[in-house]
Coordinates of C-alpha atoms in Angstrom, one line a residue:
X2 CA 74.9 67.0 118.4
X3 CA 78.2 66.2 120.1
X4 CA 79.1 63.6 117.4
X5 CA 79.3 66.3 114.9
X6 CA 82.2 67.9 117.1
X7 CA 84.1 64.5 118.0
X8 CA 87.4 65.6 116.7
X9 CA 87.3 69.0 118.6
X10 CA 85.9 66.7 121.9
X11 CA 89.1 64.8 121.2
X12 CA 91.3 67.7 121.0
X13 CA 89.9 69.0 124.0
X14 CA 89.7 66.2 126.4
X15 CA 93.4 65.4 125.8
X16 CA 95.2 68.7 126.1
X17 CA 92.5 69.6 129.6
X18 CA 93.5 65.8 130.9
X19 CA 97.7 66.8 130.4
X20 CA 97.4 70.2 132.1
X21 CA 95.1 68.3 134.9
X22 CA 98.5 66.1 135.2
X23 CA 100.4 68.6 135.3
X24 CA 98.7 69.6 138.2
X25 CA 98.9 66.6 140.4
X26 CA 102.5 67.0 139.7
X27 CA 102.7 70.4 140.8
X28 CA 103.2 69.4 144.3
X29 CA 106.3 68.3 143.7
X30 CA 107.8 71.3 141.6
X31 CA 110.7 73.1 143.2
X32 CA 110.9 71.1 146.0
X33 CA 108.5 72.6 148.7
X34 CA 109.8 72.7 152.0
X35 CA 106.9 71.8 154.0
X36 CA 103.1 72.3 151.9
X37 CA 101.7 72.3 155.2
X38 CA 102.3 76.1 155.6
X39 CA 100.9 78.9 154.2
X40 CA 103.9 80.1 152.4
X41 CA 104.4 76.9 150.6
X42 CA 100.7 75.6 149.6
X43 CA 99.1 79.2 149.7
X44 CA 102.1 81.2 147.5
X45 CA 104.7 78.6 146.5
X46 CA 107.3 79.5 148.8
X47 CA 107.3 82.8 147.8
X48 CA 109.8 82.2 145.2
X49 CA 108.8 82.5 141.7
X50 CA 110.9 84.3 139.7
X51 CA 109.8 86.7 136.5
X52 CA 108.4 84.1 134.1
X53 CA 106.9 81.7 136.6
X54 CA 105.2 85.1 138.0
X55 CA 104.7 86.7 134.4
X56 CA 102.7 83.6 133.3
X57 CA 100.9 83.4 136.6
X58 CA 100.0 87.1 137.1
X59 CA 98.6 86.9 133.7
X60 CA 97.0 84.2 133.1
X61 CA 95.5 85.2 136.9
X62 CA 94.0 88.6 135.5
X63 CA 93.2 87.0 131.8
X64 CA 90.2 84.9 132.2
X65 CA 88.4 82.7 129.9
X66 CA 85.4 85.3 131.1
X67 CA 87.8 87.9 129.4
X68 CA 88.4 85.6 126.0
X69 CA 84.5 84.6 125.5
X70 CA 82.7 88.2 127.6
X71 CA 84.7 91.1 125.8
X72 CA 84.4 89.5 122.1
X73 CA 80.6 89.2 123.3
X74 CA 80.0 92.7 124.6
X75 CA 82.1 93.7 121.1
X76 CA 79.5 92.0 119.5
X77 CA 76.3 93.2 121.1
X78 CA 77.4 96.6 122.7
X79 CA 79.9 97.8 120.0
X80 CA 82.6 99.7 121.4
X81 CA 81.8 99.8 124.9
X82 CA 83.7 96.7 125.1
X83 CA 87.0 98.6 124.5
X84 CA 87.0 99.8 128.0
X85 CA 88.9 96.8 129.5
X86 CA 91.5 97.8 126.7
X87 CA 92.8 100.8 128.4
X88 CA 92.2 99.8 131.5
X89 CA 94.4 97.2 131.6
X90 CA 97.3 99.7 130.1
X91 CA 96.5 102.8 132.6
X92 CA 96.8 100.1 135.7
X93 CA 100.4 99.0 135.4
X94 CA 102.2 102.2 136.3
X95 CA 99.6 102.7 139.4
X96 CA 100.6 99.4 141.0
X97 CA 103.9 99.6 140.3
X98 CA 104.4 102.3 142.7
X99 CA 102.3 100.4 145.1
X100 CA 102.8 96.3 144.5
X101 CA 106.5 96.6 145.3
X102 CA 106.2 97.9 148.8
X103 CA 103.1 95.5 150.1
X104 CA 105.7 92.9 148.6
X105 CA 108.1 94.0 151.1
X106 CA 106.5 94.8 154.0
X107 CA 104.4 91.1 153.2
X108 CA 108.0 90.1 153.0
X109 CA 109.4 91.1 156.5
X110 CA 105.9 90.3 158.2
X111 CA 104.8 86.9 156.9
X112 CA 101.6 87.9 155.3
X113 CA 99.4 85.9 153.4
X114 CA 97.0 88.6 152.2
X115 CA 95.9 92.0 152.3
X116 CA 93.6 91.9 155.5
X117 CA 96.7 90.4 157.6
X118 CA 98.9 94.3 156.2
X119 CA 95.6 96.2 157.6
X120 CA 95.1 94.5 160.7
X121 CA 99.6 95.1 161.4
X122 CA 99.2 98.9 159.8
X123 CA 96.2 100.0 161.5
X124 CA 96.2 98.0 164.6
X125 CA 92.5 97.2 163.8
X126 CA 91.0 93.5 163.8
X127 CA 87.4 94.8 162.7
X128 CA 89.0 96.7 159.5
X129 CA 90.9 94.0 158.6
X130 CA 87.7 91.6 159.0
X131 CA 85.9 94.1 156.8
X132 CA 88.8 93.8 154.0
X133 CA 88.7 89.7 154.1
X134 CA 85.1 89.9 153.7
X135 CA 85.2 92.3 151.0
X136 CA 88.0 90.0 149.5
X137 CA 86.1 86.7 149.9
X138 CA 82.4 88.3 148.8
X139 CA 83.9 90.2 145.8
X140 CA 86.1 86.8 144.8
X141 CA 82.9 84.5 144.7
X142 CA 81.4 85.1 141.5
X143 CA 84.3 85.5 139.6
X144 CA 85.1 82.2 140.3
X145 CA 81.7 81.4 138.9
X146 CA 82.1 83.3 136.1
X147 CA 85.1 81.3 134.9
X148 CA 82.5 78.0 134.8
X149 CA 80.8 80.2 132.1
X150 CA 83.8 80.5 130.0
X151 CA 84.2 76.6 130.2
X152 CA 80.3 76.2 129.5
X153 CA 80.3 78.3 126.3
X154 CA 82.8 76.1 125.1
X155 CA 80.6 72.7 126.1
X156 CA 77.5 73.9 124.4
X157 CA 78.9 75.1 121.2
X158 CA 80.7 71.5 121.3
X159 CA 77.3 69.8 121.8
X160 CA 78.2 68.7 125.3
X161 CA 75.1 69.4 127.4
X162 CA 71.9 67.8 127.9
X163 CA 67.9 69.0 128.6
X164 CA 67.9 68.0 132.3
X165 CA 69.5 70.3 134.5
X166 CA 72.5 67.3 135.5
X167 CA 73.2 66.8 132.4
X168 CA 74.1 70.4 131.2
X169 CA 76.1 70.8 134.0
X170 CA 77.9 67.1 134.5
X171 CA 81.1 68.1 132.8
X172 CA 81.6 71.7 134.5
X173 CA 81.1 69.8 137.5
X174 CA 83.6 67.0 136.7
X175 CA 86.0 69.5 135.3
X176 CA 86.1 71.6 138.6
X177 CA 86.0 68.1 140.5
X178 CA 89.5 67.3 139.1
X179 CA 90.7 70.8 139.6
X180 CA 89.5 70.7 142.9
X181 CA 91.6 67.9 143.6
X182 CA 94.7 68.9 142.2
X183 CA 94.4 72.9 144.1
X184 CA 94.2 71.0 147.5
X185 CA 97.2 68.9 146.9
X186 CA 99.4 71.0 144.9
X187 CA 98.2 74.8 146.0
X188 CA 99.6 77.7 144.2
X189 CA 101.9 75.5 142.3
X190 CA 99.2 73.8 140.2
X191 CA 98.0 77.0 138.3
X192 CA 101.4 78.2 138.2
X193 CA 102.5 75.3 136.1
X194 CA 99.7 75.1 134.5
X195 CA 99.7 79.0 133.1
X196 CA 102.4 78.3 130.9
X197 CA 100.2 76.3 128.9
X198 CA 97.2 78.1 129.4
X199 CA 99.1 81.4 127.8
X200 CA 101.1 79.8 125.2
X201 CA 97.9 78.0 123.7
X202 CA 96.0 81.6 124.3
X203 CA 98.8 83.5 122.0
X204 CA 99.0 80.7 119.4
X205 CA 95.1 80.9 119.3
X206 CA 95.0 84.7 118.8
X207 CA 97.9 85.5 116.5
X208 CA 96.6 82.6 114.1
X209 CA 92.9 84.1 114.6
X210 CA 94.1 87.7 113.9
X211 CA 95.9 86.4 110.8
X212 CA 93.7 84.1 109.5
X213 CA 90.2 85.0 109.9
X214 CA 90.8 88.3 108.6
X215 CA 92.0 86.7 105.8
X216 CA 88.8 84.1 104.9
X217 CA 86.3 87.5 106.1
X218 CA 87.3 89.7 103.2
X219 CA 90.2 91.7 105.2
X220 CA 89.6 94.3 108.2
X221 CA 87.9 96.9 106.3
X222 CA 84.9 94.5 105.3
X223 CA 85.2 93.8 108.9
X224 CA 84.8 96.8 110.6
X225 CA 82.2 97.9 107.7
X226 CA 79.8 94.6 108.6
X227 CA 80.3 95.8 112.0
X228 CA 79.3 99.4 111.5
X229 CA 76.4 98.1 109.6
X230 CA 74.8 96.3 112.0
X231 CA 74.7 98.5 114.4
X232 CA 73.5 101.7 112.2
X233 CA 70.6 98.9 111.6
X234 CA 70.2 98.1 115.5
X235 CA 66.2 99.5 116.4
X236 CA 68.0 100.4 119.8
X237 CA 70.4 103.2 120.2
X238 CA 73.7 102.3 120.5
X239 CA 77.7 103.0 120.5
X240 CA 78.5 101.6 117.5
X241 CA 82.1 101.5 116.3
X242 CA 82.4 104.7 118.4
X243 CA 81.2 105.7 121.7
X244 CA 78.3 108.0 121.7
X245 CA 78.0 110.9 123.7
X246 CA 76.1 109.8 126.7
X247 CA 78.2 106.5 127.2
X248 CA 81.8 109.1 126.9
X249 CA 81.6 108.9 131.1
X250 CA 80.9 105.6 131.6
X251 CA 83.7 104.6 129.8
X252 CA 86.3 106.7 131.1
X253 CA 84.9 106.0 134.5
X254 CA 84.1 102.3 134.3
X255 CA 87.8 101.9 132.6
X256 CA 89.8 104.0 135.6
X257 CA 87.5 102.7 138.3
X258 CA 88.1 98.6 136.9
X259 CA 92.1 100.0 137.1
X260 CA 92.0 101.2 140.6
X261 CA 90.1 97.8 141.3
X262 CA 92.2 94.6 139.7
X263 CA 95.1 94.9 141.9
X264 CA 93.0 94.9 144.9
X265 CA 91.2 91.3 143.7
X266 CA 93.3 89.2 146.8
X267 CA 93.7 86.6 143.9
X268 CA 96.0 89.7 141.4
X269 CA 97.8 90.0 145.4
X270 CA 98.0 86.5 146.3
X271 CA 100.2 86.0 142.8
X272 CA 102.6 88.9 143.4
X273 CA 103.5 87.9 146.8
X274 CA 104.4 84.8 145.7
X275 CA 107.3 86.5 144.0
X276 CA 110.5 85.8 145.0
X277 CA 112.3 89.9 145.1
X278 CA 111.0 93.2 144.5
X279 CA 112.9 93.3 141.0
X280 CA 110.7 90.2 139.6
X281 CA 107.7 93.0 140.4
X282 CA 109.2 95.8 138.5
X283 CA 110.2 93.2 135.7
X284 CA 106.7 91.9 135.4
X285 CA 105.0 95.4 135.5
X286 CA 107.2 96.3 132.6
X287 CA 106.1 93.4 130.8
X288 CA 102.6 92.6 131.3
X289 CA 101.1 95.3 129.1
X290 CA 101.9 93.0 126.5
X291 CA 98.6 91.0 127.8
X292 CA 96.6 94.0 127.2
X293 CA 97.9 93.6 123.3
X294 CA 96.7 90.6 123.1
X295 CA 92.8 91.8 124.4
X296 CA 93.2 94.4 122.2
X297 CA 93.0 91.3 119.3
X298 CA 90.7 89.3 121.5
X299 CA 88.0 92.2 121.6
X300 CA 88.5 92.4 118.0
X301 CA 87.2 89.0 117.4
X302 CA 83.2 90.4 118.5
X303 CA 83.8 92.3 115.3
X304 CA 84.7 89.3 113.7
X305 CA 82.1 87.2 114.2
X306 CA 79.9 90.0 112.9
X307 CA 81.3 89.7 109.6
X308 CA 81.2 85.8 110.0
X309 CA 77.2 86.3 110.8
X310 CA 77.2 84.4 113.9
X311 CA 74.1 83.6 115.5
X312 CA 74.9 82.6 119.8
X313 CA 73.0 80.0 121.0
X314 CA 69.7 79.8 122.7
X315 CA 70.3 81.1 126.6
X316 CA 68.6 79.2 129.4
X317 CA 65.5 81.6 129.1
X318 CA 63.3 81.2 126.6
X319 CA 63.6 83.7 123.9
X320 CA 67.1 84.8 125.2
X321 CA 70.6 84.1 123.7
X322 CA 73.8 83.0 125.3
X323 CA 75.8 86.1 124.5
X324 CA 78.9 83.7 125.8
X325 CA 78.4 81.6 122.9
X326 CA 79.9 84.0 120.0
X327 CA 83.4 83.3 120.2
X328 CA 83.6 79.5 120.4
X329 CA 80.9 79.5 117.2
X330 CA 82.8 81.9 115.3
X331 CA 86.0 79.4 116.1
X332 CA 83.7 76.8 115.4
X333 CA 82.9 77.9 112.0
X334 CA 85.9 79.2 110.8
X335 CA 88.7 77.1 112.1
X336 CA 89.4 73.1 111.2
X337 CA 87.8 70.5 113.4
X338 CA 91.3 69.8 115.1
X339 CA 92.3 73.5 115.5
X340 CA 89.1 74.6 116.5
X341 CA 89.4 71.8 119.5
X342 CA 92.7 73.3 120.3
X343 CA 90.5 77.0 120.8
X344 CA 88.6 75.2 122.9
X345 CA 91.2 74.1 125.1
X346 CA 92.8 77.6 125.5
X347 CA 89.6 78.8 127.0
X348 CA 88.5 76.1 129.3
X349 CA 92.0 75.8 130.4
X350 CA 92.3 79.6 131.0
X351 CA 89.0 79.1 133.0
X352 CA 91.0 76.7 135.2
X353 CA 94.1 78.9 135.8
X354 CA 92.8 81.9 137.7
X355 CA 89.7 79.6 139.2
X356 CA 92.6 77.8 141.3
X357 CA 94.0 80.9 142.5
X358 CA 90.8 83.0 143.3
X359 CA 90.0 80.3 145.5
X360 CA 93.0 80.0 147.1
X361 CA 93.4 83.7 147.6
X362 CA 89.8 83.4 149.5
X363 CA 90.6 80.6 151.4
X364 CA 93.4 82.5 152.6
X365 CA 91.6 85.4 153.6
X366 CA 89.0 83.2 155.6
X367 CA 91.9 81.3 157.2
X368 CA 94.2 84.2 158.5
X369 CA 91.9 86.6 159.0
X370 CA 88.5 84.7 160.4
X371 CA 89.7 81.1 161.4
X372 CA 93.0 82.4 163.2
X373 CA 92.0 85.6 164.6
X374 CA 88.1 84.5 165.5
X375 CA 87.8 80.7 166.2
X376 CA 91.3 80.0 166.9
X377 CA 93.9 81.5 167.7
X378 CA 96.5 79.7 168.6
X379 CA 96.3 77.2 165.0
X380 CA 99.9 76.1 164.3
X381 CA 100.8 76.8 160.3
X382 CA 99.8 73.4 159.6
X383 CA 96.1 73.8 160.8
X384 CA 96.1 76.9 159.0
X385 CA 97.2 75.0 155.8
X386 CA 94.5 72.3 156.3
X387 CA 91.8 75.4 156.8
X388 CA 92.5 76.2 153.5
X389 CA 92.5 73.6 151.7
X390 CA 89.1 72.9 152.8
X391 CA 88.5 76.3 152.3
X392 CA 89.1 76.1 149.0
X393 CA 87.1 73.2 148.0
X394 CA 83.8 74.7 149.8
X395 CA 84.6 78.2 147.8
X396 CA 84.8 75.8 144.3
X397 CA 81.3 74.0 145.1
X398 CA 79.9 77.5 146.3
X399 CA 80.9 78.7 142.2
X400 CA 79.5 75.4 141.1
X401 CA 76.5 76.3 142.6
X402 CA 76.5 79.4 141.6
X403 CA 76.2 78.5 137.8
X404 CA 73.4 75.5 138.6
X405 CA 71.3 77.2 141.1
X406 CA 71.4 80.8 139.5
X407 CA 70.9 82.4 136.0
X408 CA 74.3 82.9 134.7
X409 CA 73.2 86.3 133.8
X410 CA 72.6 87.4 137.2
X411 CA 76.2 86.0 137.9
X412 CA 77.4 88.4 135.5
X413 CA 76.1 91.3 137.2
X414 CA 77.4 89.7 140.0
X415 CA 80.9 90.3 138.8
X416 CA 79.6 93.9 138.3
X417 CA 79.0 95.0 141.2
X418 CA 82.2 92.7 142.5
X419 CA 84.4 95.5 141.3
X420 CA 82.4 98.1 142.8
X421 CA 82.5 96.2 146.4
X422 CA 86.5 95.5 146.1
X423 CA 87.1 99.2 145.5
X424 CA 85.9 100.2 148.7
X425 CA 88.7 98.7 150.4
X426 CA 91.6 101.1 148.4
X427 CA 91.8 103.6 151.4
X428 CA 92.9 100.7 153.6
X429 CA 95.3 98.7 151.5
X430 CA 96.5 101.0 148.8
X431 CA 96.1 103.8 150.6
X432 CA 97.7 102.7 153.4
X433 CA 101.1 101.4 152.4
X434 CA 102.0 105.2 151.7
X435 CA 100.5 107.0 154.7
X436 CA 98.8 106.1 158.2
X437 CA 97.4 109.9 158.2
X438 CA 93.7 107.8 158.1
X439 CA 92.4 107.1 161.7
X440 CA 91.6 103.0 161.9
X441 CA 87.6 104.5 162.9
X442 CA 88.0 106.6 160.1
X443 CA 88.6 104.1 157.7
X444 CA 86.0 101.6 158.5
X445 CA 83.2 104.8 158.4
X446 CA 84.6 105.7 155.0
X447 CA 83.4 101.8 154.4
X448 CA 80.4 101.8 155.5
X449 CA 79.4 104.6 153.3
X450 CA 80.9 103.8 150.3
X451 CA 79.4 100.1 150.4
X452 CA 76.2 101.8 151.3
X453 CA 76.1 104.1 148.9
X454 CA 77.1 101.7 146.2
X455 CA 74.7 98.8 146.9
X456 CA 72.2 101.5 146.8
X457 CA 73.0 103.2 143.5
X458 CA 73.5 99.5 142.1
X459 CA 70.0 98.6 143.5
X460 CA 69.0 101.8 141.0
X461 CA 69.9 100.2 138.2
X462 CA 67.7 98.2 136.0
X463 CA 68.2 96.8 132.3
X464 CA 65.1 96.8 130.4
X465 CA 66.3 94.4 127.3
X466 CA 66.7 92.3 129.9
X467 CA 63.6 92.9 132.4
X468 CA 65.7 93.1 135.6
X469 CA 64.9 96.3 137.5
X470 CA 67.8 96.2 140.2
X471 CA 71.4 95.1 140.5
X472 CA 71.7 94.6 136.3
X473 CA 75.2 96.4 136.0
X474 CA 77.4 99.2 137.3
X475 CA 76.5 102.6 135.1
X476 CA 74.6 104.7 137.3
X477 CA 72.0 107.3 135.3
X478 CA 73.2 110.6 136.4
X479 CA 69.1 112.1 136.1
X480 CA 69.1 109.7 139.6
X481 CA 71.0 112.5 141.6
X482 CA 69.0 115.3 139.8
X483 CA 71.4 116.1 136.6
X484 CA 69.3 117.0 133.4
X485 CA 71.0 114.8 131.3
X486 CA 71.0 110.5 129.9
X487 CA 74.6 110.3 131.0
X488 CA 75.5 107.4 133.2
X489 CA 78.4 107.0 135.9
X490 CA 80.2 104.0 136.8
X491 CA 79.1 103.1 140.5
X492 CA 82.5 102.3 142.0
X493 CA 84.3 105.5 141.0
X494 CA 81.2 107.4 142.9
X495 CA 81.5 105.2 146.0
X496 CA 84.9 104.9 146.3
X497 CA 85.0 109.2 146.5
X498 CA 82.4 109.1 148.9
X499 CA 84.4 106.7 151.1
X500 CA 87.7 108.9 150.7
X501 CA 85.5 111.8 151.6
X502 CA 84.7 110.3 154.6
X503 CA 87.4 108.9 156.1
X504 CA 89.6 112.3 155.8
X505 CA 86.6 114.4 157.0
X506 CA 86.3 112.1 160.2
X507 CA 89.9 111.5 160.6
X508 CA 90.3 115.0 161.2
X509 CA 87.3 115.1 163.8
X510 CA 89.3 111.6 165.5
X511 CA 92.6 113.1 165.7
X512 CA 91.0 116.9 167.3
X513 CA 88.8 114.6 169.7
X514 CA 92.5 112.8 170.6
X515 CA 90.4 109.3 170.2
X516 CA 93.3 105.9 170.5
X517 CA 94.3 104.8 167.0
X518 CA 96.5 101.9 167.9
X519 CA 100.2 101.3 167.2
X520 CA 101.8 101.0 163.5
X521 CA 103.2 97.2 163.6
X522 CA 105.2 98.3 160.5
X523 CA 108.3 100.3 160.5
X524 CA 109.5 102.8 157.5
X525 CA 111.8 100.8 156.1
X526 CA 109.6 97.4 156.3
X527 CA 108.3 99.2 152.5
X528 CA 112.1 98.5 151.2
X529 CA 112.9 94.8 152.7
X530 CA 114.0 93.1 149.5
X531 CA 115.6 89.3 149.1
X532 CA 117.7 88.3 152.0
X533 CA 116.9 91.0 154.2
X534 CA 115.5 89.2 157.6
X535 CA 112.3 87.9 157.4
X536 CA 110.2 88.5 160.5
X537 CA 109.0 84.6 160.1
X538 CA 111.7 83.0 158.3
X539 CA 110.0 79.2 158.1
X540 CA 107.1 77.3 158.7
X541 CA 108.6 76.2 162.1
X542 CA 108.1 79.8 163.5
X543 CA 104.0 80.0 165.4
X544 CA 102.0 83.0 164.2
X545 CA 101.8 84.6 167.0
X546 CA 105.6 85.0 168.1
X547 CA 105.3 86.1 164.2
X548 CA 103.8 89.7 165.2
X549 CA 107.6 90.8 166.9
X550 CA 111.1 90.7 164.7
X551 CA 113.6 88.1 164.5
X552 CA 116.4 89.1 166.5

């Protein structure tokens, strides 16, 4: 019952009404020039400097998903769940070579988001369509995967109901308010916001990884309860260590999720809101310190092993709410008041990257559908009011998501989002080194990696769970005629195939001599840095005289 949790309700309520404040007043941080633009609602003006960007990078890539779904794959999958550990380490010195120049060729241009870089590059309005749809479907449920985060935390508190309004009343009042303050302050409310969201997230860890180590007998009773129930598991398993068959998944699923979190439009949308190349460098220097701190937050599915937790009834019958392990194990361990104050750090991380994965989408849809499809001629303040819009109809579409749907097929979901999200790295990553790929090329090399990846996703079942298609990413390796029970992550696969593609038909473009459009970009557009001429140097200046240089 929810009176048994008041003080924690307490807690809760009053540190997720200060950062809601704190977003309303948001809009008036660092004096915007004009929110009616792009630049100003959609990335702040493009001028946060390293902290503002530290905070808001990572508290964009560091979910509430992440603090209650890794502990809970720890605790049911052993150590499997590691894989978001390394990947999170082997991705900073990739984007580094790359974030820095889409900064400043973003920079010198004016864009908003990836798509608006493809369709300069390659000349190409239906490859940079692809890209925004890409953006925009792979966005969706992760968005809807943050409600979970904020509903684990509800139930364990007691805050639900039987009827289906009831369970869901607060997410919906929660995303209500930060609906409200998104459209009126932008890219400045989660901004502000992260510093709390990340300072409450490190306090929250550091005293976990001190203290409940401590009350559960120290870590080697830890790891040894750990070890023990999964020796004791009547299903096969990893355990503390990977098993042989799962060695390929891992390293696969872990380099595959690297290549695809910088290509999320809400990871871009945060780094071009920076104000100069060096902020970039700075903050990939500095954000492996977040992977640290998942390194402790994975460690707490081990925890609550030791702490025998028991999650919560899911919304099958028979079924368990997986989501449910780490805000029990705070629940059981911490004080009422401290415990509320765990709460807080994950429905307010929920909140952070929620505001800016729909703002990266309703970007996408605005500059790269609305302007280029329906109209054309939209002055910056049309484009503004598109997405802001925009990004309330993306917030009720996660809403529904978690109402409508089981939240276990949103999961999978998320899944196959960072399969579908990879297949645009030959356009975007790819392409701010080298326009060698023909603009045909590119969007063939799309087609069949999407195709090929929906259908070796379609392939896979889960029989624990009885779904027989689309229930995760690791592709058996017998499907394609290999005598063996290894499995594959699905994106690393289709991702090949569409490299494979587009270079095999680029070369059969270029010997046919077909048109592949003119390069809007020049060399040194990679190198612009702070105070180098912007080609649209305010909100004053119309998209469309945007596309030539300012003399």
């Amino acid at each position: 019952m929810w009176r048994d949790h008041l003080t924690e309700i307490i807690v809760f309520s009053l540190l997720f009404l200060l950062v809601s404040a704190m977003g309303f007043v948001a809009a008036r941080w660092r004096a915007p020039r004009d929110m009616a633009h792009l630049d100003e609602w959609g990335l702040g003006g493009r001028s946060f400097g390293g902290w503002i960007t530290w905070f808001l990078v990572g508290g964009d890539l560091y979910t509430a998903y992440t603090f209650v779904a890794v502990p809970a794959l720890i605790f049911g999958a052993g150590a499997a769940g590691f894989f978001a550990v390394p990947y999170t380490i082997v991705i900073y010195p990739l984007v580094f070579l790359v974030l820095c120049r889409l900064w400043s060729v973003s920079h010198r241009h004016g864009f908003v988001t990836p798509a608006d870089f493809v369709r300069n590059r390659f000349d190409s309005p239906i490859l940079a369509l692809l890209v925004a749809i890409t953006g925009i479907v792979a966005t969706m449920p992760y968005i809807a995967l943050q409600l979970v985060g904020i509903e684990a935390v509800l139930k364990t508190m007691g805050v639900t109901g039987d009827s289906a309004l009831a369970r869901h009343l607060p997410i919906i009042i929660a995303f209500a308010i930060l609906a409200a303050y998104t459209y009126q302050s932008g890219l400045r409310a989660p901004a502000l916001i992260a510093f709390v969201k990340d300072s409450l997230i490190y306090i929250v860890i550091l005293v976990a990884v001190i203290y409940l180590p401590y009350k559960l007998g120290g870590w080697g009773d830890i790891f040894d309860a750990a070890d023990a129930k999964f020796k004791a598991s009547p299903a096969p398993g990893d355990g503390i260590l990977l098993n042989a068959n799962n060695q390929l998944q891992y390293v696969t699923l872990a380099f595959g999720s690297a290549l695809a979190l910088f290509l999320y439009p809400h990871s871009i949308t945060g780094v071009l809101a920076s104000k100069n190349r060096d902020v970039i460098k700075r903050n990939m220097s500095a954000l492996p310190a977040y992977s640290l701190l998942l390194g402790l937050i994975a460690l707490l599915g081990y925890m609550a092993i030791a702490a025998n937790v028991k999650p919560l009834p899911g919304a099958k019958a028979g079924s368990v709410d997986g989501n449910t392990v780490v805000p029990l194990l705070f629940d059981s361990q911490f004080p009422d008041w401290f415990a509320g104050v765990a709460y807080a750090a994950i429905g307010i991380g929920a909140l952070v990257p929620a505001a800016i994965m729909s703002i990266a989408a309703a970007n996408l849809f605005t500059r790269n559908i609305y302007k280029e499809y329906l109209k054309r001629d939209a002055s910056p303040a049309q484009e503004a009011n598109v997405s802001k819009i925009t990004s309330l109809v993306v917030k009720v579409g996660a809403v529904a998501c978690i109402v409508f749907l089981d939240p276990q097929f949103s999961i999978d979901l998320q899944l196959i989002g960072g399969v579908i999200i990879l297949q645009t790295l030959p356009a975007v990553a790819l392409g701010l080194y080298t326009r060698w790929f023909h603009r045909g090329a590119l969007i063939a090399g799309w087609v069949a990696g999407m195709g090929l990846g929906m259908w070796m996703l379609y392939q896979v079942g889960n029989p624990t769970t009885g779904k027989k298609h689309f229930a995760g990413s690791a592709f058996p390796l017998s499907e394609f005629g290999f005598d063996t029970k290894k499995t594959i992550y699905v994106g690393i696969v289709a991702v090949l195939v569409n490299l494979v593609v587009a270079a095999l038909l680029t070369l059969v473009l270029r010997a046919a001599k077909v048109a592949d459009g003119v390069d809007g970009t020049t060399p040194d557009d990679y190198f612009a840095d702070e105070g180098d001429p912007r080609v649209t140097p305010g909100p004053d200046r119309d998209a469309e005289s945007a596309r030539e240089p300012v003399a």
